[in-house]
Coordinates of C-alpha atoms and ligand atoms in Angstrom, one line a residue:
X1 CA -46.2 3.0 17.1
X2 CA -45.7 5.0 20.3
X3 CA -44.0 8.3 19.6
X4 CA -43.0 10.6 22.5
X5 CA -42.3 14.3 22.1
X6 CA -39.5 15.1 24.5
X7 CA -39.1 18.6 25.8
X8 CA -35.6 20.0 25.5
X9 CA -33.7 23.3 25.4
X10 CA -30.9 24.4 23.0
X11 CA -27.4 23.2 23.8
X12 CA -24.6 25.6 23.0
X13 CA -21.8 24.8 20.5
X14 CA -23.6 22.3 18.2
X15 CA -22.0 24.0 15.1
X16 CA -20.8 21.5 12.5
X17 CA -17.1 22.1 11.6
X18 CA -15.0 21.1 8.6
X19 CA -16.7 17.7 8.6
X20 CA -19.8 17.3 10.9
X21 CA -20.2 17.9 14.6
X22 CA -17.3 16.5 16.7
X23 CA -17.2 16.5 20.4
X24 CA -15.8 14.5 23.3
X25 CA -17.7 11.2 23.5
X26 CA -19.0 12.0 27.0
X27 CA -20.4 15.3 25.7
X28 CA -22.3 13.3 23.0
X29 CA -23.5 10.9 25.6
X30 CA -24.8 13.7 27.8
X31 CA -28.5 14.3 28.3
X32 CA -30.3 15.4 25.1
X33 CA -27.0 16.1 23.3
X34 CA -27.2 13.6 20.4
X35 CA -31.0 13.8 20.3
X36 CA -31.0 17.6 19.9
X37 CA -28.5 17.4 17.1
X38 CA -30.3 14.6 15.2
X39 CA -33.6 16.4 15.5
X40 CA -31.9 19.5 14.2
X41 CA -30.5 17.5 11.2
X42 CA -34.0 16.3 10.3
X43 CA -35.5 19.7 10.8
X44 CA -32.6 21.4 8.9
X45 CA -33.3 19.2 5.8
X46 CA -37.0 20.0 5.8
X47 CA -38.1 16.9 7.8
X48 CA -37.6 13.2 7.6
X49 CA -41.1 12.1 6.7
X50 CA -41.2 9.5 3.9
X51 CA -37.5 9.6 3.4
X52 CA -34.8 6.9 3.2
X53 CA -31.5 7.3 4.9
X54 CA -28.2 5.3 5.1
X55 CA -26.8 4.9 8.6
X56 CA -23.4 3.7 9.8
X57 CA -20.2 4.6 11.5
X58 CA -16.6 3.7 12.1
X59 CA -17.3 1.5 15.1
X60 CA -15.9 3.8 17.7
X61 CA -17.2 3.8 21.3
X62 CA -20.9 4.9 21.4
X63 CA -21.4 4.0 17.7
X64 CA -23.9 1.2 18.4
X65 CA -25.9 3.1 21.0
X66 CA -26.0 6.2 18.9
X67 CA -27.3 4.1 15.9
X68 CA -30.2 2.8 18.0
X69 CA -31.2 6.3 19.1
X70 CA -30.9 7.7 15.5
X71 CA -33.1 4.9 14.2
X72 CA -35.8 5.4 16.9
X73 CA -35.7 9.1 16.0
X74 CA -35.9 8.5 12.3
X75 CA -39.0 6.3 12.9
X76 CA -40.6 8.9 15.2
X77 CA -40.0 11.5 12.5
X78 CA -41.8 9.5 9.9
X79 CA -38.8 8.3 7.8
X80 CA -39.8 5.3 5.7
X81 CA -36.6 3.3 5.6
X82 CA -33.1 3.2 7.1
X83 CA -30.3 1.2 5.4
X84 CA -27.9 0.4 8.1
X85 CA -24.5 -1.3 8.0
X86 CA -24.4 -4.6 10.0
X87 CA -23.5 -3.8 13.6
X88 CA -23.9 -0.1 12.6
X89 CA -20.6 -0.2 10.7
X90 CA -19.9 1.6 7.5
X91 CA -16.8 3.4 6.3
X92 CA -17.4 6.9 5.1
X93 CA -16.8 6.1 1.4
X94 CA -19.0 3.0 1.7
X95 CA -21.8 5.1 3.2
X96 CA -21.5 7.6 0.4
X97 CA -21.7 4.8 -2.1
X98 CA -24.8 3.2 -0.5
X99 CA -26.5 6.6 -0.5
X100 CA -26.0 6.9 -4.2
X101 CA -26.6 3.2 -5.1
X102 CA -29.9 3.1 -3.4
X103 CA -31.0 6.6 -4.5
X104 CA -31.7 7.5 -0.9
X105 CA -32.4 11.0 0.5
X106 CA -29.0 11.1 2.4
X107 CA -27.3 9.5 5.3
X108 CA -26.0 9.9 8.8
X109 CA -22.4 9.0 9.4
X110 CA -21.2 8.5 13.0
X111 CA -17.5 9.2 13.1
X112 CA -14.9 11.6 14.3
X113 CA -12.7 10.4 11.5
X114 CA -9.0 10.8 12.3
X115 CA -9.7 11.8 15.9
X116 CA -9.0 9.1 18.6
X117 CA -12.0 7.1 19.8
X118 CA -13.1 5.8 23.2
X119 CA -15.2 7.0 26.1
X120 CA -12.7 9.7 26.9
X121 CA -11.9 10.6 23.3
X122 CA -14.0 11.9 20.4
X123 CA -17.3 11.1 18.7
X124 CA -19.0 12.8 15.8
X125 CA -22.1 12.9 13.6
X126 CA -22.3 14.1 10.1
X127 CA -25.1 14.3 7.5
X128 CA -24.5 13.6 3.8
X129 CA -26.9 14.6 1.0
X130 CA -28.6 12.6 -1.7
X131 CA -25.6 12.9 -3.9
X132 CA -23.6 11.1 -1.3
X133 CA -21.5 14.1 -0.3
X134 CA -21.2 16.0 3.0
X135 CA -23.9 18.6 3.5
X136 CA -22.9 22.0 2.1
X137 CA -22.6 25.1 4.4
X138 CA -26.2 26.4 3.8
X139 CA -27.5 23.1 5.0
X140 CA -25.2 22.7 8.0
X141 CA -26.0 26.4 8.9
X142 CA -29.8 25.5 8.8
X143 CA -29.1 22.6 11.2
X144 CA -27.0 24.8 13.5
X145 CA -29.7 27.5 13.5
X146 CA -32.2 24.8 14.6
X147 CA -30.0 23.7 17.5
X148 CA -30.3 27.2 18.8
X149 CA -34.1 27.3 18.8
X150 CA -35.0 23.6 19.4
X151 CA -37.7 23.0 22.1
X152 CA -38.5 19.3 21.6
X153 CA -37.5 16.1 19.7
X154 CA -39.4 13.0 18.7
X155 CA -38.5 9.6 20.0
X156 CA -40.1 6.2 19.3
X157 CA -40.6 4.1 22.5
X158 CA -39.2 0.8 21.5
X159 CA -36.6 -1.8 22.2
X160 CA -33.3 -2.0 20.3
X161 CA -33.6 -3.4 16.8
X162 CA -31.2 -6.3 16.2
X163 CA -28.7 -5.2 13.5
X164 CA -26.2 -7.9 14.1
X165 CA -27.5 -9.9 11.1
X166 CA -28.1 -8.9 7.5
X167 CA -31.7 -8.7 6.6
X168 CA -35.0 -6.8 6.8
X169 CA -36.3 -5.6 10.1
X170 CA -38.8 -3.1 11.3
X171 CA -38.9 -0.5 14.0
X172 CA -42.4 0.9 14.4
X173 CA -43.4 1.9 10.9
X174 CA -39.7 2.2 9.9
X175 CA -38.3 -0.4 7.6
X176 CA -34.7 -1.2 8.6
X177 CA -32.5 -2.9 6.1
X178 CA -29.3 -4.3 7.6
X179 CA -26.6 -4.6 4.9
X180 CA -23.2 -6.1 4.7
X181 CA -21.0 -3.0 5.1
X182 CA -18.3 -4.3 2.6
X183 CA -19.9 -6.1 -0.3
X184 CA -21.4 -3.3 -2.4
X185 CA -18.2 -1.2 -1.9
X186 CA -15.9 -4.0 -2.9
X187 CA -18.0 -4.6 -6.0
X188 CA -17.7 -0.9 -6.9
X189 CA -13.9 -1.2 -6.7
X190 CA -14.0 -4.1 -9.1
X191 CA -15.7 -1.9 -11.7
X192 CA -13.0 0.8 -11.5
X193 CA -9.8 -1.2 -11.4
X194 CA -8.1 -3.9 -13.3
X195 CA -8.2 -6.6 -10.5
X196 CA -6.5 -9.1 -12.8
X197 CA -3.5 -6.9 -13.3
X198 CA -3.2 -6.2 -9.6
X199 CA -3.6 -9.9 -8.8
X200 CA -0.8 -10.7 -11.2
X201 CA 1.4 -8.0 -9.6
X202 CA 0.8 -9.5 -6.2
X203 CA 1.2 -13.1 -7.4
X204 CA 4.6 -12.0 -8.9
X205 CA 5.8 -11.3 -5.3
X206 CA 4.9 -7.6 -4.9
X207 CA 4.4 -7.3 -1.2
X208 CA 2.0 -4.9 0.6
X209 CA 1.5 -3.9 4.1
X210 CA -1.8 -2.2 4.9
X211 CA -2.3 -0.7 8.4
X212 CA -6.0 -0.3 9.2
X213 CA -5.1 1.2 12.6
X214 CA -7.8 -0.9 14.4
X215 CA -10.4 1.2 12.6
X216 CA -13.1 0.7 10.0
X217 CA -11.0 -0.2 6.9
X218 CA -9.9 -3.5 8.3
X219 CA -12.8 -5.6 7.0
X220 CA -12.8 -3.7 3.7
X221 CA -9.0 -4.2 3.2
X222 CA -9.1 -7.9 4.1
X223 CA -12.0 -8.6 1.7
X224 CA -10.4 -6.6 -1.2
X225 CA -6.6 -7.1 -0.7
X226 CA -6.5 -10.5 0.8
X227 CA -9.6 -12.2 -0.5
X228 CA -10.3 -10.7 -3.9
X229 CA -6.7 -9.8 -4.9
X230 CA -4.9 -12.7 -3.3
X231 CA -2.5 -10.9 -1.1
X232 CA -1.3 -13.2 1.7
X233 CA -3.0 -13.3 5.1
X234 CA -1.3 -10.7 7.3
X235 CA -1.1 -8.1 4.6
X236 CA -3.7 -6.2 6.5
X237 CA -2.5 -5.4 10.1
X238 CA -4.6 -4.0 12.9
X239 CA -7.5 -5.2 10.8
X240 CA -10.2 -5.5 13.5
X241 CA -12.2 -2.4 14.3
X242 CA -12.1 -1.7 18.0
X243 CA -14.2 0.9 20.0
X244 CA -11.0 2.7 21.1
X245 CA -9.0 1.8 18.0
X246 CA -6.8 -0.2 20.3
X247 CA -5.5 3.1 21.7
X248 CA -4.1 4.0 18.3
X249 CA -4.6 7.4 16.9
X250 CA -6.1 6.5 13.5
X251 CA -4.6 9.4 11.5
X252 CA -2.6 8.0 8.7
X253 CA 0.5 10.2 8.7
X254 CA 4.2 9.4 9.5
X255 CA 3.8 10.4 13.1
X256 CA 0.7 8.4 14.0
X257 CA 1.3 5.5 11.6
X258 CA 4.8 5.1 12.9
X259 CA 4.7 1.3 13.0
X260 CA 4.1 1.2 9.3
X261 CA 6.8 3.8 8.7
X262 CA 9.3 1.7 10.7
X263 CA 8.3 -1.4 8.6
X264 CA 8.7 0.5 5.3
X265 CA 12.1 1.8 6.3
X266 CA 13.3 -1.4 8.0
X267 CA 15.0 -4.5 6.7
X268 CA 13.0 -6.6 4.2
X269 CA 10.5 -3.8 3.8
X270 CA 7.4 -4.5 1.7
X271 CA 7.2 -2.9 -1.8
X272 CA 4.2 -0.9 -0.9
X273 CA 2.7 0.4 2.4
X274 CA -0.5 2.2 3.1
X275 CA -2.6 3.2 6.1
X276 CA -6.1 4.6 6.5
X277 CA -7.9 6.6 9.1
X278 CA -10.8 6.0 11.6
X279 CA -13.6 6.2 9.0
X280 CA -11.7 5.0 6.0
X281 CA -11.6 8.1 3.9
X282 CA -7.9 9.0 4.2
X283 CA -4.9 7.2 3.0
X284 CA -1.1 7.4 3.3
X285 CA 1.0 5.8 0.6
X286 CA 4.6 4.7 1.4
X287 CA 7.1 2.9 -0.8
X288 CA 10.1 1.0 0.4
X289 CA 12.2 3.7 2.1
X290 CA 10.1 6.4 0.5
X291 CA 7.2 8.4 1.8
X292 CA 4.7 9.9 -0.7
X293 CA 3.4 13.3 0.4
X294 CA -0.4 13.4 -0.1
X295 CA 0.0 16.4 -2.5
X296 CA 2.4 14.4 -4.6
X297 CA 0.1 11.4 -4.5
X298 CA -2.7 13.5 -5.9
X299 CA -0.4 14.7 -8.7
X300 CA 0.7 11.2 -9.5
X301 CA -2.9 10.0 -9.7
X302 CA -3.8 12.9 -11.9
X303 CA -1.0 12.1 -14.3
X304 CA -1.6 8.4 -14.4
X305 CA -5.3 7.8 -13.4
X306 CA -6.3 7.1 -17.0
X307 CA -4.3 3.8 -16.8
X308 CA -7.1 2.3 -14.7
X309 CA -10.2 1.0 -16.5
X310 CA -12.7 3.2 -14.7
X311 CA -10.8 6.3 -15.9
X312 CA -9.7 5.2 -19.3
X313 CA -11.7 8.0 -21.0
X314 CA -9.5 10.5 -19.2
X315 CA -10.1 12.8 -16.3
X316 CA -12.5 15.7 -16.7
X317 CA -10.4 17.8 -14.3
X318 CA -8.8 17.8 -11.0
X319 CA -9.6 19.8 -7.8
X320 CA -7.5 20.4 -4.7
X321 CA -8.1 22.2 -1.5
X322 CA -6.3 25.6 -1.3
X323 CA -3.6 24.5 1.2
X324 CA -2.8 21.4 -0.9
X325 CA 0.4 21.8 -3.0
X326 CA 0.1 23.0 -6.6
X327 CA 1.8 19.8 -7.9
X328 CA -1.6 18.6 -9.3
X329 CA -2.1 21.9 -11.1
X330 CA 1.2 21.4 -13.0
X331 CA 0.0 18.1 -14.2
X332 CA -3.4 19.4 -15.2
X333 CA -1.8 22.3 -17.2
X334 CA 0.6 20.0 -19.0
X335 CA -2.2 17.5 -19.8
X336 CA -4.7 20.1 -20.8
X337 CA -7.1 19.3 -17.9
X338 CA -9.3 21.7 -16.0
X339 CA -8.1 22.4 -12.4
X340 CA -9.8 24.0 -9.4
X341 CA -8.9 25.2 -6.0
X342 CA -11.4 25.0 -3.2
X343 CA -11.5 25.6 0.6
X344 CA -10.5 22.8 3.0
X345 CA -13.1 20.1 3.4
X346 CA -14.6 17.6 1.0
X347 CA -18.0 19.3 0.9
X348 CA -16.6 21.9 -1.5
X349 CA -15.8 19.2 -4.2
X350 CA -19.4 17.9 -4.5
X351 CA -20.7 20.6 -6.8
X352 CA -17.7 20.3 -9.1
X353 CA -18.1 16.6 -9.4
X354 CA -21.9 16.7 -9.8
X355 CA -21.4 19.3 -12.6
X356 CA -18.9 17.0 -14.4
X357 CA -16.1 19.5 -14.1
X358 CA -13.7 17.3 -12.2
X359 CA -13.1 13.5 -11.8
X360 CA -10.3 13.6 -9.2
X361 CA -10.1 15.6 -6.0
X362 CA -7.6 15.7 -3.2
X363 CA -6.4 17.4 0.0
X364 CA -3.0 17.6 1.6
X365 CA -4.5 15.9 4.7
X366 CA -4.1 12.4 3.2
X367 CA -7.4 12.6 1.3
X368 CA -7.9 11.6 -2.3
X369 CA -11.0 10.5 -4.2
X370 CA -13.0 10.6 -7.4
X371 CA -16.5 11.0 -8.6
X372 CA -17.2 7.3 -8.0
X373 CA -18.5 8.5 -4.6
X374 CA -18.8 12.0 -3.0
X375 CA -16.3 11.5 -0.2
X376 CA -12.6 10.9 -0.2
X377 CA -11.7 7.3 -0.2
X378 CA -8.7 5.7 1.4
X379 CA -8.8 2.2 -0.1
X380 CA -9.8 3.5 -3.5
X381 CA -6.5 5.5 -3.6
X382 CA -4.5 2.4 -2.6
X383 CA -6.1 0.4 -5.4
X384 CA -5.5 3.2 -8.0
X385 CA -1.9 3.3 -6.9
X386 CA -1.6 -0.5 -7.2
X387 CA -3.3 -0.4 -10.6
X388 CA -0.9 2.2 -11.9
X389 CA 2.1 0.4 -10.5
X390 CA 0.9 -2.8 -12.1
X391 CA 0.7 -1.1 -15.5
X392 CA 3.8 1.0 -15.3
X393 CA 5.9 -1.7 -13.7
X394 CA 7.8 0.8 -11.5
X395 CA 8.5 0.9 -7.8
X396 CA 7.0 3.7 -5.7
X397 CA 10.4 5.4 -5.6
X398 CA 10.7 5.2 -9.4
X399 CA 7.2 6.6 -9.9
X400 CA 8.1 9.6 -7.8
X401 CA 11.4 10.2 -9.5
X402 CA 9.8 9.9 -12.9
X403 CA 7.0 12.3 -11.8
X404 CA 9.4 14.9 -10.4
X405 CA 11.6 14.7 -13.5
X406 CA 8.6 15.5 -15.7
X407 CA 6.8 18.1 -13.5
X408 CA 9.4 19.4 -11.0
X409 CA 9.1 18.7 -7.2
X410 CA 6.8 20.7 -5.1
X411 CA 8.4 20.4 -1.7
X412 CA 5.6 20.4 0.9
X413 CA 5.0 20.1 4.6
X414 CA 2.3 20.9 7.1
X415 CA 3.1 21.9 10.7
X416 CA 0.4 21.6 13.3
X417 CA 0.5 23.5 16.5
X418 CA -2.1 21.7 18.7
X419 CA -4.2 22.7 21.8
X420 CA -3.4 26.4 21.6
X421 CA -5.6 28.5 23.8
X422 CA -8.4 29.7 21.6
X423 CA -8.0 33.4 22.4
X424 CA -4.3 33.2 21.5
X425 CA -5.0 31.5 18.2
X426 CA -7.7 34.0 17.4
X427 CA -5.4 36.9 18.2
X428 CA -2.7 35.5 15.9
X429 CA -5.2 35.1 13.0
X430 CA -6.6 38.6 13.6
X431 CA -3.2 40.2 13.6
X432 CA -2.2 38.2 10.5
X433 CA -5.3 39.2 8.7
X434 CA -4.4 42.9 9.2
X435 CA -0.7 42.2 8.3
X436 CA -1.4 40.7 4.9
X437 CA -2.9 43.9 3.6
X438 CA 0.5 45.5 3.5
X439 CA 2.7 42.5 2.8
X440 CA 2.8 42.4 -1.0
X441 CA 6.1 44.0 -2.2
X442 CA 8.0 43.2 1.1
X443 CA 11.1 41.0 0.9
X444 CA 11.9 38.1 3.2
X445 CA 15.3 36.5 2.6
X446 CA 15.6 36.0 -1.2
X447 CA 11.9 36.2 -1.8
X448 CA 9.5 39.0 -2.4
X449 CA 5.8 38.6 -1.4
X450 CA 3.7 38.8 -4.6
X451 CA 0.3 38.3 -3.1
X452 CA -1.4 37.8 0.3
X453 CA -5.0 37.5 1.3
X454 CA -7.6 35.8 3.5
X455 CA -8.9 33.2 1.1
X456 CA -12.5 33.4 -0.1
X457 CA -14.1 31.0 -2.5
X458 CA -17.0 31.5 -4.8
X459 CA -18.5 28.2 -5.9
X460 CA -18.4 28.3 -9.7
X461 CA -21.5 26.1 -9.9
X462 CA -24.0 27.6 -7.5
X463 CA -22.3 31.0 -6.8
X464 CA -22.2 30.5 -3.0
X465 CA -19.5 32.4 -1.2
X466 CA -17.3 31.1 1.6
X467 CA -15.1 33.6 3.4
X468 CA -12.1 33.3 5.8
X469 CA -10.9 30.0 4.6
X470 CA -7.2 30.6 5.5
X471 CA -4.5 33.2 5.1
X472 CA -2.2 32.7 2.3
X473 CA 1.1 34.4 1.5
X474 CA 2.5 33.8 -2.0
X475 CA 6.1 34.7 -3.0
X476 CA 7.4 35.8 -6.4
X477 CA 8.9 32.3 -7.1
X478 CA 5.6 30.5 -6.4
X479 CA 6.6 29.4 -3.0
X480 CA 3.9 30.0 -0.4
X481 CA 2.6 29.4 3.1
X482 CA -0.9 29.2 4.4
X483 CA -2.2 29.5 7.9
X484 CA -5.6 28.4 9.1
X485 CA -7.3 27.0 12.2
X486 CA -8.6 23.5 12.2
X487 CA -12.3 22.9 12.2
X488 CA -12.2 19.3 13.4
X489 CA -10.6 19.5 16.8
X490 CA -12.5 19.1 20.1
X491 CA -10.2 20.9 22.6
X492 CA -8.6 24.3 22.2
X493 CA -7.4 25.5 18.8
X494 CA -5.1 23.7 16.3
X495 CA -3.2 26.0 14.0
X496 CA -2.1 24.5 10.7
X497 CA 0.9 26.0 8.8
X498 CA 1.1 24.7 5.3
X499 CA 4.4 25.2 3.4
X500 CA 5.3 24.8 -0.2
X501 CA 8.2 25.6 -2.6
X502 CA 8.8 24.4 -6.1
X503 CA 12.1 22.9 -7.2
X504 CA 12.8 22.3 -10.9
X505 CA 16.5 21.4 -10.7
X506 CA 16.8 17.6 -10.7
X507 CA 20.1 17.8 -8.8
X508 CA 18.1 19.1 -5.9
X509 CA 15.3 16.6 -5.8
X510 CA 16.7 14.6 -2.9
X511 CA 16.5 17.1 -0.1
X512 CA 14.7 16.7 3.2
X513 CA 11.5 18.7 2.8
X514 CA 12.2 20.5 6.1
X515 CA 15.5 21.7 4.7
X516 CA 14.1 22.6 1.3
X517 CA 11.4 24.7 3.1
X518 CA 13.6 26.2 5.8
X519 CA 13.4 29.7 4.4
X520 CA 9.7 29.7 4.0
X521 CA 9.3 28.3 7.5
X522 CA 11.4 31.1 8.9
X523 CA 9.4 33.7 6.9
X524 CA 6.1 32.3 8.1
X525 CA 7.2 32.4 11.7
X526 CA 8.4 36.0 11.3
X527 CA 5.3 37.2 9.5
X528 CA 2.7 35.5 11.7
X529 CA 4.6 36.1 14.9
X530 CA 3.9 32.6 16.0
X531 CA 6.1 32.6 19.1
X532 CA 4.8 36.0 20.3
X533 CA 1.2 34.9 20.0
X534 CA 1.4 31.3 21.1
X535 CA 4.7 30.8 22.9
X536 CA 5.4 28.0 20.5
X537 CA 8.5 27.6 18.4
X538 CA 8.1 24.1 17.2
X539 CA 5.1 22.3 15.8
X540 CA 3.5 19.2 17.6
X541 CA 3.1 17.3 14.4
X542 CA 4.8 17.6 11.0
X543 CA 3.6 15.9 7.9
Ligands
LIG1 C1 -9.1 18.3 8.5 C2 -8.3 18.4 7.2 C3 -9.2 18.5 6.0 C4 -10.2 17.3 6.0 C5 -10.9 17.3 7.3 C6 -11.8 16.1 7.5 O1 -9.8 19.5 8.7 O2 -7.4 19.4 7.3 O3 -8.4 18.5 4.9 O4 -11.1 17.5 5.0 O5 -10.0 17.2 8.4 O6 -11.1 14.9 7.3 P1 -9.3 20.6 9.7 O7 -10.4 21.6 9.7 O8 -9.0 20.0 11.0 O9 -8.0 21.2 9.1 V1 -11.6 13.5 8.0 O10 -10.9 12.3 7.4 O11 -11.2 13.9 9.7 O12 -13.3 13.5 8.0
LIG2 CO1 -11.7 10.5 7.8

């Protein structure tokens, strides 16, 4: 085995964000860029020698090339085995499952998730731990520190290994196991859900449209929905993963999944619609003429999850990211379940799940999942919804009406202001951070501010502290807004404004969320001085 030590120098800006390192694809393709980061991953986890890793990605441009480089570096660093998805494909939840199933030391996932793909778009690399979950901050910090002092990386001199067919291969002393990306994941889903009940629902004429947005979930959805559950061909649309996602922006929200929204609001709409993101960990649920906000989806799953066989014993607890609406908390309180609030990003849920404190987790950004893996899981959420609908025999609209009647309706929306100049976004955040100190007690419209802070989180399991996780302003009636900067973008800053207000009067459950939230929106603009700092009055995307 011929290993070369390649001299290199640190490259600036290799700091992993909310979910791994994301940059423009051309940046990743630049000299030493990927190599420096991968070596820093191995160094940051105490070396790769003797270890087994899972490897796969969402199929975007550069995915296959990057996989070959990562395997050669794993071999050169003494790893004993890599389990790689055929053609280097794996959805994020499937990768998480394979890491756990094979009791490996972790995995490398190549994806920029919901960011567009292609030579001129985005690429990303992320490391997951042996529990299947994203590396926690102390580990990503160690990797980042390494990127700042790196002087060399190790590379095996070898030809590409053929990963186009399932089977055992070798690369130097590295054992390379090429696996079907879908099979193990689909089997896991069969253990969690009542496939017979869902099959019967579909056989009875219940129609589904699943938009894979030319990203990784296509093959998974076809296998599970069309093959194993008997949904007709064509249920899965945009089902072939393409390197540029066919030009689609694989972010499953009403703006980017507008084709699905049109279908669900058009004539002869299917009973159930869903979409997933680039790497398959997000989901959007839509009924005929009704959109389910992700926060409501989490709450509905919390209230009904026990109806699926995998959760029959009941849920240990539910966790949500801080900006996610408190709808799930209301369910947990009523059902006597533990509930937790964490910073944004799935990495914060891992300890709670490993410690058995929660079964179900969710984020307002179209992410829901459970302790079956340690990532959010788009198709899993779709199947849990289908299982629940099969048992309760309600339409999506009826499910929501029923839910709101029981728990009240948490009106919710997120407004994104994209590609703001970084200094302006920072100035807004700094000013707001100062402003919140004196806000409690002040009145805006009919509401008085009862609390305001820069959210900090102490992990209840390992005691680690995470500061500056978003500024929240809470009013006396429980309404609130949160402002934070995105940690997944690749150009400028994206400011996210999260808005929530509780309505308990059933006569007022049919408002447009933007109308129901109008006062909070106005207060947020006034308090944060959004126009003064950014020049923007209107968001680019509203979900
Ligand atoms: C966004 C979402 C966050 C999610 C993260 C990764 O992060 O807000 O909830 O966990 O993306 O999702 P940010 O920092 O841009 O707000 V995925 O599906 O892109 O890995
Ligand atoms: Co994703």
